[in-house]
Structure formats: structure tokens, C-alpha cells
Tab-separated table of C-alpha atoms in Angstrom:
chain	number	residue	atom	x	y	z
F	1	MET	CA	-12.182	0.705	21.679
F	2	THR	CA	-11.499	4.349	20.952
F	3	THR	CA	-11.209	5.427	17.338
F	4	VAL	CA	-8.201	7.660	16.776
F	5	THR	CA	-8.576	10.691	14.531
F	6	LEU	CA	-5.790	12.889	13.190
F	7	ASP	CA	-6.197	16.464	12.062
F	8	ALA	CA	-4.992	17.387	8.578
F	9	LEU	CA	-1.686	18.852	9.809
F	10	ASP	CA	-0.737	15.777	11.848
F	11	LEU	CA	-1.723	13.376	9.064
F	12	SER	CA	0.255	15.266	6.412
F	13	ALA	CA	3.280	15.582	8.720
F	14	LEU	CA	3.331	11.850	9.496
F	15	LEU	CA	2.928	10.887	5.834
F	16	CYS	CA	5.764	13.253	4.902
F	17	SER	CA	7.922	11.565	7.535
F	18	ARG	CA	7.093	8.191	6.031
F	19	VAL	CA	8.023	9.285	2.494
F	20	CYS	CA	11.252	10.904	3.709
F	21	HIS	CA	12.157	7.687	5.536
F	22	ASP	CA	11.695	5.723	2.303
F	23	VAL	CA	13.850	7.988	0.111
F	24	ILE	CA	16.563	9.179	2.497
F	25	SER	CA	18.628	5.988	2.174
F	26	PRO	CA	19.023	5.984	-1.642
F	27	VAL	CA	19.485	9.767	-1.716
F	28	GLY	CA	22.202	9.461	0.921
F	29	ALA	CA	23.887	6.767	-1.167
F	30	ILE	CA	23.865	9.103	-4.182
F	31	VAL	CA	25.596	11.786	-2.108
F	32	ASN	CA	28.199	9.268	-0.951
F	33	GLY	CA	28.836	8.181	-4.522
F	34	LEU	CA	29.336	11.779	-5.654
F	35	GLU	CA	31.829	12.347	-2.826
F	36	VAL	CA	33.800	9.309	-3.962
F	37	LEU	CA	33.884	10.669	-7.530
F	38	GLU	CA	35.245	13.974	-6.243
F	39	ASP	CA	37.931	12.469	-4.005
F	40	GLU	CA	39.083	9.299	-5.767
F	41	ASP	CA	41.435	8.962	-8.719
F	42	SER	CA	41.195	5.165	-8.798
F	43	ALA	CA	39.305	3.994	-11.893
F	44	GLU	CA	37.954	1.029	-9.947
F	45	MET	CA	36.555	3.227	-7.177
F	46	ARG	CA	35.083	5.673	-9.672
F	47	ASP	CA	33.305	2.808	-11.469
F	48	PHE	CA	32.010	1.583	-8.109
F	49	ALA	CA	30.724	5.090	-7.288
F	50	LEU	CA	28.991	5.457	-10.652
F	51	ASP	CA	27.304	2.075	-10.231
F	52	LEU	CA	26.150	3.070	-6.729
F	53	ILE	CA	24.753	6.358	-8.032
F	54	ARG	CA	22.865	4.633	-10.871
F	55	LYS	CA	21.297	2.005	-8.613
F	56	SER	CA	20.419	4.492	-5.885
F	57	ALA	CA	18.910	6.984	-8.343
F	58	ARG	CA	16.684	4.256	-9.781
F	59	GLN	CA	15.656	3.212	-6.286
F	60	ALA	CA	14.861	6.773	-5.200
F	61	SER	CA	12.840	7.361	-8.363
F	62	ALA	CA	10.882	4.132	-7.861
F	63	ARG	CA	10.059	5.008	-4.260
F	64	LEU	CA	8.901	8.506	-5.158
F	65	GLN	CA	6.743	7.243	-8.023
F	66	PHE	CA	5.155	4.710	-5.691
F	67	ALA	CA	4.522	7.328	-2.988
F	68	ARG	CA	3.006	9.695	-5.558
F	69	ILE	CA	0.154	7.230	-6.175
F	70	ALA	CA	-0.065	5.380	-2.852
F	71	PHE	CA	0.067	8.443	-0.595
F	72	GLY	CA	-0.202	11.488	-2.835
F	73	ALA	CA	-2.613	13.197	-5.190
F	74	ALA	CA	-1.482	11.545	-8.420
F	75	GLY	CA	-4.083	11.933	-11.130
F	76	SER	CA	-5.909	14.570	-9.114
F	77	ALA	CA	-7.415	15.967	-12.307
F	78	GLY	CA	-9.575	12.844	-12.530
F	79	ALA	CA	-11.185	10.313	-10.241
F	80	SER	CA	-9.532	7.185	-11.672
F	81	ILE	CA	-6.073	5.618	-12.009
F	82	ASP	CA	-4.949	2.987	-14.504
F	83	LEU	CA	-4.234	-0.338	-12.792
F	84	ALA	CA	-1.286	-0.756	-15.161
F	85	ASP	CA	0.313	2.320	-13.565
F	86	ALA	CA	-0.270	0.800	-10.131
F	87	GLU	CA	1.394	-2.443	-11.234
F	88	ASN	CA	4.402	-0.590	-12.646
F	89	VAL	CA	5.082	1.420	-9.487
F	90	ALA	CA	4.553	-1.647	-7.274
F	91	ARG	CA	7.056	-3.663	-9.309
F	92	GLY	CA	9.523	-0.789	-9.279
F	93	MET	CA	9.229	-0.457	-5.525
F	94	PHE	CA	9.249	-4.106	-4.422
F	95	GLY	CA	10.421	-6.332	-7.254
F	96	ASP	CA	13.937	-7.457	-6.281
F	97	GLU	CA	16.033	-10.500	-5.429
F	98	LYS	CA	14.387	-10.774	-2.012
F	99	THR	CA	10.736	-10.414	-2.989
F	100	LYS	CA	8.972	-11.614	-6.117
F	101	LEU	CA	5.765	-9.802	-7.063
F	102	THR	CA	3.102	-11.328	-9.296
F	103	TRP	CA	0.147	-9.246	-10.443
F	104	SER	CA	-3.160	-10.334	-11.967
F	105	ALA	CA	-5.612	-7.539	-12.781
F	106	PRO	CA	-7.779	-6.275	-15.630
F	107	ARG	CA	-6.474	-3.511	-17.868
F	108	ALA	CA	-8.822	-0.838	-16.610
F	109	LEU	CA	-9.243	2.472	-14.847
F	110	PHE	CA	-10.300	2.047	-11.229
F	111	PRO	CA	-11.434	4.677	-8.705
F	112	LYS	CA	-8.465	6.479	-7.197
F	113	ASN	CA	-9.022	5.459	-3.585
F	114	LYS	CA	-9.372	1.797	-4.508
F	115	VAL	CA	-6.051	1.879	-6.370
F	116	LYS	CA	-4.395	3.668	-3.455
F	117	LEU	CA	-5.771	0.984	-1.147
F	118	VAL	CA	-4.343	-1.938	-3.103
F	119	LEU	CA	-0.907	-0.291	-3.187
F	120	ASN	CA	-0.992	0.309	0.555
F	121	LEU	CA	-1.968	-3.326	1.059
F	122	VAL	CA	1.074	-4.350	-0.992
F	123	VAL	CA	3.238	-2.425	1.494
F	124	ILE	CA	1.642	-4.349	4.357
F	125	ALA	CA	2.035	-7.655	2.502
F	126	VAL	CA	5.780	-7.007	2.194
F	127	THR	CA	6.062	-6.525	5.964
F	128	ALA	CA	4.241	-9.836	6.457
F	129	ILE	CA	7.249	-11.753	5.052
F	130	PRO	CA	10.323	-10.170	6.687
F	131	ARG	CA	12.690	-12.708	5.101
F	132	GLY	CA	11.254	-12.162	1.629
F	133	GLY	CA	9.251	-14.491	-0.564
F	134	VAL	CA	6.422	-14.219	-3.058
F	135	ILE	CA	3.573	-11.712	-3.051
F	136	ASP	CA	0.655	-12.408	-5.356
F	137	VAL	CA	-1.799	-9.590	-6.072
F	138	SER	CA	-5.155	-10.555	-7.586
F	139	ILE	CA	-7.753	-7.932	-8.555
F	140	THR	CA	-11.128	-9.081	-9.802
F	141	GLY	CA	-14.505	-7.464	-10.397
F	142	GLU	CA	-15.445	-4.048	-11.715
F	143	GLY	CA	-14.092	-0.741	-10.484
F	144	ASP	CA	-17.176	0.024	-8.404
F	145	ALA	CA	-17.095	-3.350	-6.601
F	146	PRO	CA	-13.661	-4.959	-6.835
F	147	VAL	CA	-12.158	-7.728	-4.741
F	148	PHE	CA	-8.469	-7.575	-3.840
F	149	VAL	CA	-6.711	-10.724	-2.646
F	150	LEU	CA	-3.051	-10.465	-1.722
F	151	THR	CA	-1.119	-13.512	-0.560
F	152	ALA	CA	2.334	-13.194	0.976
F	153	LYS	CA	4.259	-16.444	1.224
F	154	GLY	CA	7.664	-16.778	2.825
F	155	ALA	CA	9.683	-17.944	5.800
F	156	TYR	CA	8.518	-16.573	9.152
F	157	ALA	CA	5.343	-15.153	7.612
F	158	ARG	CA	3.100	-13.403	10.135
F	159	ILE	CA	0.328	-10.864	10.262
F	160	PRO	CA	2.282	-7.679	11.085
F	161	PRO	CA	1.892	-6.662	14.753
F	162	HIS	CA	-0.936	-4.230	15.490
F	163	VAL	CA	-1.779	-3.855	11.787
F	164	GLU	CA	-5.406	-4.972	12.108
F	165	LYS	CA	-6.161	-2.457	14.857
F	166	LEU	CA	-4.307	0.294	13.004
F	167	ILE	CA	-6.352	-0.320	9.857
F	168	ALA	CA	-9.503	-0.261	11.970
F	169	GLY	CA	-8.379	3.104	13.368
F	170	THR	CA	-8.242	1.787	16.932
F	171	PRO	CA	-4.549	1.372	17.842
F	172	GLU	CA	-3.978	-0.114	21.285
F	173	SER	CA	-1.701	2.769	22.253
F	174	GLY	CA	-4.375	5.319	21.378
F	175	THR	CA	-1.831	7.233	19.287
F	176	VAL	CA	-0.257	7.016	15.830
F	177	ASP	CA	3.391	7.764	15.087
F	178	ALA	CA	5.431	7.855	11.873
F	179	HIS	CA	6.132	4.111	12.154
F	180	ALA	CA	2.415	3.270	12.319
F	181	ILE	CA	1.058	5.879	9.924
F	182	GLN	CA	1.095	3.680	6.809
F	183	PRO	CA	-1.370	0.977	7.989
F	184	PHE	CA	-3.430	3.663	9.751
F	185	TYR	CA	-3.597	5.594	6.471
F	186	ALA	CA	-4.509	2.374	4.639
F	187	GLY	CA	-7.517	2.114	6.948
F	188	LEU	CA	-8.546	5.697	6.162
F	189	VAL	CA	-8.332	4.953	2.445
F	190	ALA	CA	-10.278	1.688	2.864
F	191	ARG	CA	-13.130	3.504	4.588
F	192	ALA	CA	-13.109	6.249	1.965
F	193	ALA	CA	-13.292	3.534	-0.706
F	194	GLU	CA	-16.031	1.698	1.244
F	195	MET	CA	-13.922	-1.466	1.442
F	196	ASP	CA	-13.473	-3.973	4.263
F	197	VAL	CA	-9.998	-5.424	4.875
F	198	ARG	CA	-9.476	-8.832	6.502
F	199	PHE	CA	-6.350	-10.822	7.381
F	200	SER	CA	-5.771	-14.542	7.766
F	201	ILE	CA	-2.734	-16.805	8.070
F	202	GLU	CA	-2.168	-20.460	7.322
F	203	GLY	CA	1.290	-21.924	7.615
F	204	ASP	CA	3.761	-19.687	5.818
F	205	THR	CA	1.087	-17.739	3.895
F	206	VAL	CA	-0.648	-14.548	4.950
F	207	THR	CA	-3.765	-13.554	3.018
F	208	ILE	CA	-5.129	-10.017	2.866
F	209	ARG	CA	-8.610	-9.685	1.407
F	210	ALA	CA	-10.385	-6.422	0.651
F	211	GLU	CA	-13.919	-6.270	-0.703
F	212	PRO	CA	-16.857	-3.867	-0.746
F	213	ALA	CA	-18.131	-3.133	2.740
F	214	ALA	CA	-21.420	-4.843	3.567
F	215	ALA	CA	-24.391	-2.520	3.958
F	216	PRO	CA	-25.555	-2.221	7.578
F	217	ALA	CA	-28.620	-4.330	8.343
F	218	GLY	CA	-30.639	-1.197	9.024
F	219	ASP	CA	-29.887	0.139	5.562
F	220	VAL	CA	-31.098	-3.091	3.969
F	221	GLU	CA	-34.286	-2.924	6.008
F	222	ASP	CA	-34.826	0.675	4.980
F	223	VAL	CA	-34.596	-0.292	1.326
F	224	ARG	CA	-37.134	-3.082	1.820
F	225	ASP	CA	-39.492	-0.767	3.638
F	226	SER	CA	-39.210	1.725	0.802
F	227	ASP	CA	-39.963	-0.965	-1.772
F	228	ASP	CA	-43.001	-2.155	0.199
F	229	HIS	CA	-44.294	1.393	0.419
F	230	GLN	CA	-43.977	1.883	-3.337
F	231	ASP	CA	-45.894	-1.347	-3.925
F	232	GLY	CA	-48.772	-0.289	-1.706
F	233	GLY	CA	-47.387	-2.150	1.325
F	234	ASN	CA	-48.177	-5.564	-0.212
F	235	GLY	CA	-44.495	-6.522	-0.625
F	236	ILE	CA	-45.210	-7.582	-4.250
């Protein structure tokens, strides 16, 4: 398998395309609502337009706030992000009549890349239940060694096509487009955060588990050799 790499320009362009795709629909609805306000004298239609503008503005704001943390440089002045902020943007982005989001996590600051990873895994969990359902996010452990378990339960649940290879950085096509950039980016963030991501499915439930990457066997052996050397080679 060939690992795909993207240069900085291609990666930024594809992520920008992804964000634009997410916000263009509510922004377009706002424009439509404003046009109705300009052209209609009917009180009923004007009320409809105002309601459309309100809902679409909230949706656009929620999507931009989510993208700011999940894909952007939010909190760039520091190395940590509050998990409460991550919960708020996830609920704003995905909490609706179709999908229910539950969130269990400590009130704590976690390393930025680990928070970005869990938000990107929420995006993938949503795609695992195309008809909607319940997504449960559980975060345990300390910031330096957390465990994320996301379960997505709903009708027609499935591990999203190609997502495992995209996260591994080895897409079957050998290329990455704007449609595939989000799981590919999630894999980049997982490696930067030194986390392994695994998928499983049972019945109508997909489970995504992310935990600290295991140290290569050679690294463990090197540590043991170093300890033996410090103890005079007696292994005591």
C-alpha cells in the first residue's frame, strides 16, 4: 500500500473546499430569505423569510464554529482546548431532530490535536448512520493518554466506505479529493496526536475507538537495553 502525502497548498485548498461545502447551503438560504423580504409584501411570506434567515444564520454560525476547532487553528496561542468547547460546537453542529448526541467527558483542557481528532471522529460517526440515530461520545483518561469511544447507532449503520484506508493515509485510488479530505485529515491529526483509530460494527451499531498508539516493539527493547546497561547489565 502506498501512503499518500499532500503538500501544504493542496491540503489547505481541499480543507477550504470542505468548509465552503458545509456553509454554502445555509448562507445561500440567508440570501434567498433576504430576496423574499425585498420582493414580498405579504406578511406571511415575510415572517417565513425571517424565520428562514434566523435558522440559517444559526446553522452557518454553528458550522463555522465547529470548523474553527476541528479544522482550523483555534486556540493557536496555546497548546490545549477545553473539552467543554468541543462539546458545545459538536452539539451545535450535529444536535438536531435526526441525530441525538450524548457526550461524556471530564471538564478539562486537552492537547489541541487530541480535541481536533475527537471532533473529526464525530463527523465520521455521523456518516456511519445515514438515516440518523444516536451518537455517544465517551472520553476517559488524562490529556496525555486519553481513550475516545464513539458509538453510532441507527438504521442502516455501516462503517463509511473507504474511511479506514483514508485514515491510514492509504486510499485505494491513490488520490484524495474534497469529498475524501475529512477522513484523510482525521488520519493526519491522529498520527500527530500519536493515537490509533479502530472501527468495528455489530448489528446497527458502529464503534470508533481511538487510544494512544502502541510503542513499536523495537522501542520497547531499546528501553530495556538501556535499563540493563544502567544496572550494570544484570537486569536488576
